Structures are given as structure tokens and as C-alpha cells.
Amino acid sequence: MNQENTQAAAATIWQHWTAATRINELPSPCRPADRAEAYAIQAELVRLAGQPVAGWKIAATSLAGQAHIGVDGPLAGRLFADKVLAPDATLSLQGNAMRLAEAEFAFRFRESLPKRDEPYE
């Protein structure tokens, strides 16, 4: 996928996200063919949002969750700073088409972990 299609995909997603409207699918030239292309679109959404990334979420961490959405492994996603709520915040579901809220649990490490070849446990 070229940069123009990546930007068009992100712009389409951002337009629908900010307008709280639905989309069935991205136009054909804008559909990612693999994870790398999808993550490139996600990175472009950060630019469009114009705000810091407060953290990351992981979706589809179980085999059942992966089967449910048709993927072959967990997926990472950025969490925007304006979506982080204070511990005593009240959240309205008005305009929420799914009528649910999904809580994300955040963990902050005292120190950054260095990159290494073997995974952390």
C-alpha cells in the first residue's frame, strides 16, 4: 500500500470516528493487506489526532477472541491521551452504537525495560 492510500484510509477512519458514524469497509485501494499496512494506517491516525499516545492496548489475546474477529494473533493499538479518564469520571453511553464501554487496564513501569532478543516473562 502506498503512502497516499495509507493516508486516505486513516482520513476515512478518522472522519467516521470523529463523526461517530459507521463504515462497512474501507474503499478497496485503502484496505490493508497485512498487519504492517494496518499498523501504518494506525500510525497515520496518530498524526490526524494531533495528540499524544497515552499507552497501548492489546486486543485478541485469547484464541477465542482471535477466532471471533478472524485474526491469527494479538493486535496492538494506541490509546490517545484524550480517551484516558480520571478514576472518578462518569462516562455517558449516549451516541455509543454498541451501548457498552470496554475498560482498559494500564500499568506503568518504574523504569523502561531494555530491548532484548529473548521475550520478557
PDB file of C-alpha atoms in Angstrom:
ATOM      1  CA  MET A   1       0.000   0.000   0.000  1.00  0.00           C
ATOM      2  CA  ASN A   2       1.421   3.389  -0.893  1.00  0.00           C
ATOM      3  CA  GLN A   3       1.530   6.423   1.391  1.00  0.00           C
ATOM      4  CA  GLU A   4      -1.391   8.106  -0.380  1.00  0.00           C
ATOM      5  CA  ASN A   5      -3.671   5.109   0.252  1.00  0.00           C
ATOM      6  CA  THR A   6      -2.420   4.845   3.831  1.00  0.00           C
ATOM      7  CA  GLN A   7      -3.323   8.490   4.405  1.00  0.00           C
ATOM      8  CA  ALA A   8      -6.700   8.064   2.678  1.00  0.00           C
ATOM      9  CA  ALA A   9      -7.526   5.058   4.856  1.00  0.00           C
ATOM     10  CA  ALA A  10      -6.602   6.926   8.029  1.00  0.00           C
ATOM     11  CA  ALA A  11      -8.564  10.007   6.934  1.00  0.00           C
ATOM     12  CA  THR A  12     -11.646   7.882   6.266  1.00  0.00           C
ATOM     13  CA  ILE A  13     -11.395   6.153   9.631  1.00  0.00           C
ATOM     14  CA  TRP A  14     -10.757   9.457  11.423  1.00  0.00           C
ATOM     15  CA  GLN A  15     -13.734  11.124   9.702  1.00  0.00           C
ATOM     16  CA  HIS A  16     -16.075   8.359  10.829  1.00  0.00           C
ATOM     17  CA  TRP A  17     -14.552   8.166  14.299  1.00  0.00           C
ATOM     18  CA  THR A  18     -14.945  11.890  14.978  1.00  0.00           C
ATOM     19  CA  ALA A  19     -18.442  11.973  13.483  1.00  0.00           C
ATOM     20  CA  ALA A  20     -19.463   8.814  15.387  1.00  0.00           C
ATOM     21  CA  THR A  21     -20.665   7.240  12.147  1.00  0.00           C
ATOM     22  CA  ARG A  22     -20.235   3.706  10.892  1.00  0.00           C
ATOM     23  CA  ILE A  23     -18.404   2.356   7.899  1.00  0.00           C
ATOM     24  CA  ASN A  24     -18.821  -1.134   6.471  1.00  0.00           C
ATOM     25  CA  GLU A  25     -15.373  -1.289   4.930  1.00  0.00           C
ATOM     26  CA  LEU A  26     -12.609   0.876   3.589  1.00  0.00           C
ATOM     27  CA  PRO A  27     -12.526   1.541  -0.153  1.00  0.00           C
ATOM     28  CA  SER A  28     -10.623  -1.222  -1.933  1.00  0.00           C
ATOM     29  CA  PRO A  29      -7.338   0.671  -2.557  1.00  0.00           C
ATOM     30  CA  CYS A  30      -7.233   1.661   1.127  1.00  0.00           C
ATOM     31  CA  ARG A  31      -7.672  -1.783   2.667  1.00  0.00           C
ATOM     32  CA  PRO A  32      -4.554  -3.086   4.365  1.00  0.00           C
ATOM     33  CA  ALA A  33      -3.273  -6.389   3.030  1.00  0.00           C
ATOM     34  CA  ASP A  34      -1.364  -7.278   6.192  1.00  0.00           C
ATOM     35  CA  ARG A  35      -0.557  -6.184   9.727  1.00  0.00           C
ATOM     36  CA  ALA A  36       2.264  -3.904   8.643  1.00  0.00           C
ATOM     37  CA  GLU A  37      -0.085  -1.909   6.406  1.00  0.00           C
ATOM     38  CA  ALA A  38      -2.745  -1.794   9.114  1.00  0.00           C
ATOM     39  CA  TYR A  39      -0.218  -0.530  11.666  1.00  0.00           C
ATOM     40  CA  ALA A  40       0.932   2.113   9.158  1.00  0.00           C
ATOM     41  CA  ILE A  41      -2.676   3.347   8.931  1.00  0.00           C
ATOM     42  CA  GLN A  42      -2.858   3.374  12.711  1.00  0.00           C
ATOM     43  CA  ALA A  43       0.334   5.453  12.883  1.00  0.00           C
ATOM     44  CA  GLU A  44      -1.212   7.945  10.458  1.00  0.00           C
ATOM     45  CA  LEU A  45      -4.244   8.200  12.766  1.00  0.00           C
ATOM     46  CA  VAL A  46      -1.890   9.458  15.477  1.00  0.00           C
ATOM     47  CA  ARG A  47      -0.886  12.324  13.203  1.00  0.00           C
ATOM     48  CA  LEU A  48      -4.517  13.140  12.431  1.00  0.00           C
ATOM     49  CA  ALA A  49      -5.486  13.022  16.107  1.00  0.00           C
ATOM     50  CA  GLY A  50      -2.821  15.592  16.918  1.00  0.00           C
ATOM     51  CA  GLN A  51      -2.446  14.384  20.473  1.00  0.00           C
ATOM     52  CA  PRO A  52      -0.088  12.202  22.451  1.00  0.00           C
ATOM     53  CA  VAL A  53      -0.350   8.461  22.725  1.00  0.00           C
ATOM     54  CA  ALA A  54      -1.004   7.683  26.381  1.00  0.00           C
ATOM     55  CA  GLY A  55      -0.320   3.977  26.056  1.00  0.00           C
ATOM     56  CA  TRP A  56      -1.045   0.806  24.161  1.00  0.00           C
ATOM     57  CA  LYS A  57      -3.779  -1.803  24.318  1.00  0.00           C
ATOM     58  CA  ILE A  58      -3.653  -5.407  23.222  1.00  0.00           C
ATOM     59  CA  ALA A  59      -6.720  -6.999  21.638  1.00  0.00           C
ATOM     60  CA  ALA A  60      -7.481 -10.600  20.756  1.00  0.00           C
ATOM     61  CA  THR A  61      -5.222 -12.059  23.410  1.00  0.00           C
ATOM     62  CA  SER A  62      -7.077 -15.392  23.537  1.00  0.00           C
ATOM     63  CA  LEU A  63      -7.629 -17.950  20.803  1.00  0.00           C
ATOM     64  CA  ALA A  64     -11.386 -17.457  21.183  1.00  0.00           C
ATOM     65  CA  GLY A  65     -11.014 -13.692  20.760  1.00  0.00           C
ATOM     66  CA  GLN A  66      -8.825 -14.175  17.709  1.00  0.00           C
ATOM     67  CA  ALA A  67     -11.335 -16.584  16.155  1.00  0.00           C
ATOM     68  CA  HIS A  68     -14.166 -14.137  16.888  1.00  0.00           C
ATOM     69  CA  ILE A  69     -12.588 -11.352  14.808  1.00  0.00           C
ATOM     70  CA  GLY A  70     -10.740 -13.564  12.331  1.00  0.00           C
ATOM     71  CA  VAL A  71      -7.108 -12.871  13.183  1.00  0.00           C
ATOM     72  CA  ASP A  72      -4.165 -15.154  13.878  1.00  0.00           C
ATOM     73  CA  GLY A  73      -2.688 -13.408  16.893  1.00  0.00           C
ATOM     74  CA  PRO A  74      -2.967 -10.480  19.290  1.00  0.00           C
ATOM     75  CA  LEU A  75      -3.212  -6.944  17.908  1.00  0.00           C
ATOM     76  CA  ALA A  76      -1.702  -3.796  19.405  1.00  0.00           C
ATOM     77  CA  GLY A  77      -3.478  -0.449  19.398  1.00  0.00           C
ATOM     78  CA  ARG A  78      -2.616   3.038  20.531  1.00  0.00           C
ATOM     79  CA  LEU A  79      -4.625   4.771  23.274  1.00  0.00           C
ATOM     80  CA  PHE A  80      -4.978   8.519  22.803  1.00  0.00           C
ATOM     81  CA  ALA A  81      -4.471  10.809  25.776  1.00  0.00           C
ATOM     82  CA  ASP A  82      -7.938  12.370  25.494  1.00  0.00           C
ATOM     83  CA  LYS A  83      -9.516   8.940  25.998  1.00  0.00           C
ATOM     84  CA  VAL A  84      -7.908   8.440  29.401  1.00  0.00           C
ATOM     85  CA  LEU A  85     -10.416   9.194  32.140  1.00  0.00           C
ATOM     86  CA  ALA A  86      -9.836  10.148  35.745  1.00  0.00           C
ATOM     87  CA  PRO A  87     -10.589   7.422  38.319  1.00  0.00           C
ATOM     88  CA  ASP A  88     -13.817   9.171  39.386  1.00  0.00           C
ATOM     89  CA  ALA A  89     -15.002  10.066  35.873  1.00  0.00           C
ATOM     90  CA  THR A  90     -18.536   9.435  34.638  1.00  0.00           C
ATOM     91  CA  LEU A  91     -18.958   8.109  31.132  1.00  0.00           C
ATOM     92  CA  SER A  92     -22.087   8.557  29.030  1.00  0.00           C
ATOM     93  CA  LEU A  93     -23.008   5.897  26.506  1.00  0.00           C
ATOM     94  CA  GLN A  94     -25.195   8.330  24.566  1.00  0.00           C
ATOM     95  CA  GLY A  95     -24.269   8.050  20.906  1.00  0.00           C
ATOM     96  CA  ASN A  96     -22.438   4.768  21.560  1.00  0.00           C
ATOM     97  CA  ALA A  97     -23.845   2.418  18.913  1.00  0.00           C
ATOM     98  CA  MET A  98     -22.701  -0.694  20.767  1.00  0.00           C
ATOM     99  CA  ARG A  99     -24.048   0.563  24.127  1.00  0.00           C
ATOM    100  CA  LEU A 100     -21.040  -0.684  26.032  1.00  0.00           C
ATOM    101  CA  ALA A 101     -17.768   0.543  27.435  1.00  0.00           C
ATOM    102  CA  GLU A 102     -14.626  -1.552  27.386  1.00  0.00           C
ATOM    103  CA  ALA A 103     -12.262  -0.843  30.226  1.00  0.00           C
ATOM    104  CA  GLU A 104      -8.546  -0.916  29.536  1.00  0.00           C
ATOM    105  CA  PHE A 105      -6.185  -1.542  32.418  1.00  0.00           C
ATOM    106  CA  ALA A 106      -2.993   0.465  32.452  1.00  0.00           C
ATOM    107  CA  PHE A 107       0.295  -0.446  34.027  1.00  0.00           C
ATOM    108  CA  ARG A 108       3.230   1.891  34.438  1.00  0.00           C
ATOM    109  CA  PHE A 109       6.713   0.536  34.983  1.00  0.00           C
ATOM    110  CA  ARG A 110       9.074   2.415  37.246  1.00  0.00           C
ATOM    111  CA  GLU A 111      11.793   2.077  34.605  1.00  0.00           C
ATOM    112  CA  SER A 112      11.819   1.332  30.885  1.00  0.00           C
ATOM    113  CA  LEU A 113      12.748  -2.212  30.001  1.00  0.00           C
ATOM    114  CA  PRO A 114      15.661  -2.520  27.595  1.00  0.00           C
ATOM    115  CA  LYS A 115      15.152  -4.237  24.261  1.00  0.00           C
ATOM    116  CA  ARG A 116      16.468  -7.768  24.130  1.00  0.00           C
ATOM    117  CA  ASP A 117      16.370 -10.777  21.850  1.00  0.00           C
ATOM    118  CA  GLU A 118      14.511 -13.080  24.232  1.00  0.00           C
ATOM    119  CA  PRO A 119      10.977 -12.198  25.371  1.00  0.00           C
ATOM    120  CA  TYR A 120      10.261 -10.984  28.886  1.00  0.00           C
ATOM    121  CA  GLU A 121       8.164 -13.273  31.085  1.00  0.00           C
TER     122      GLU A 121
END
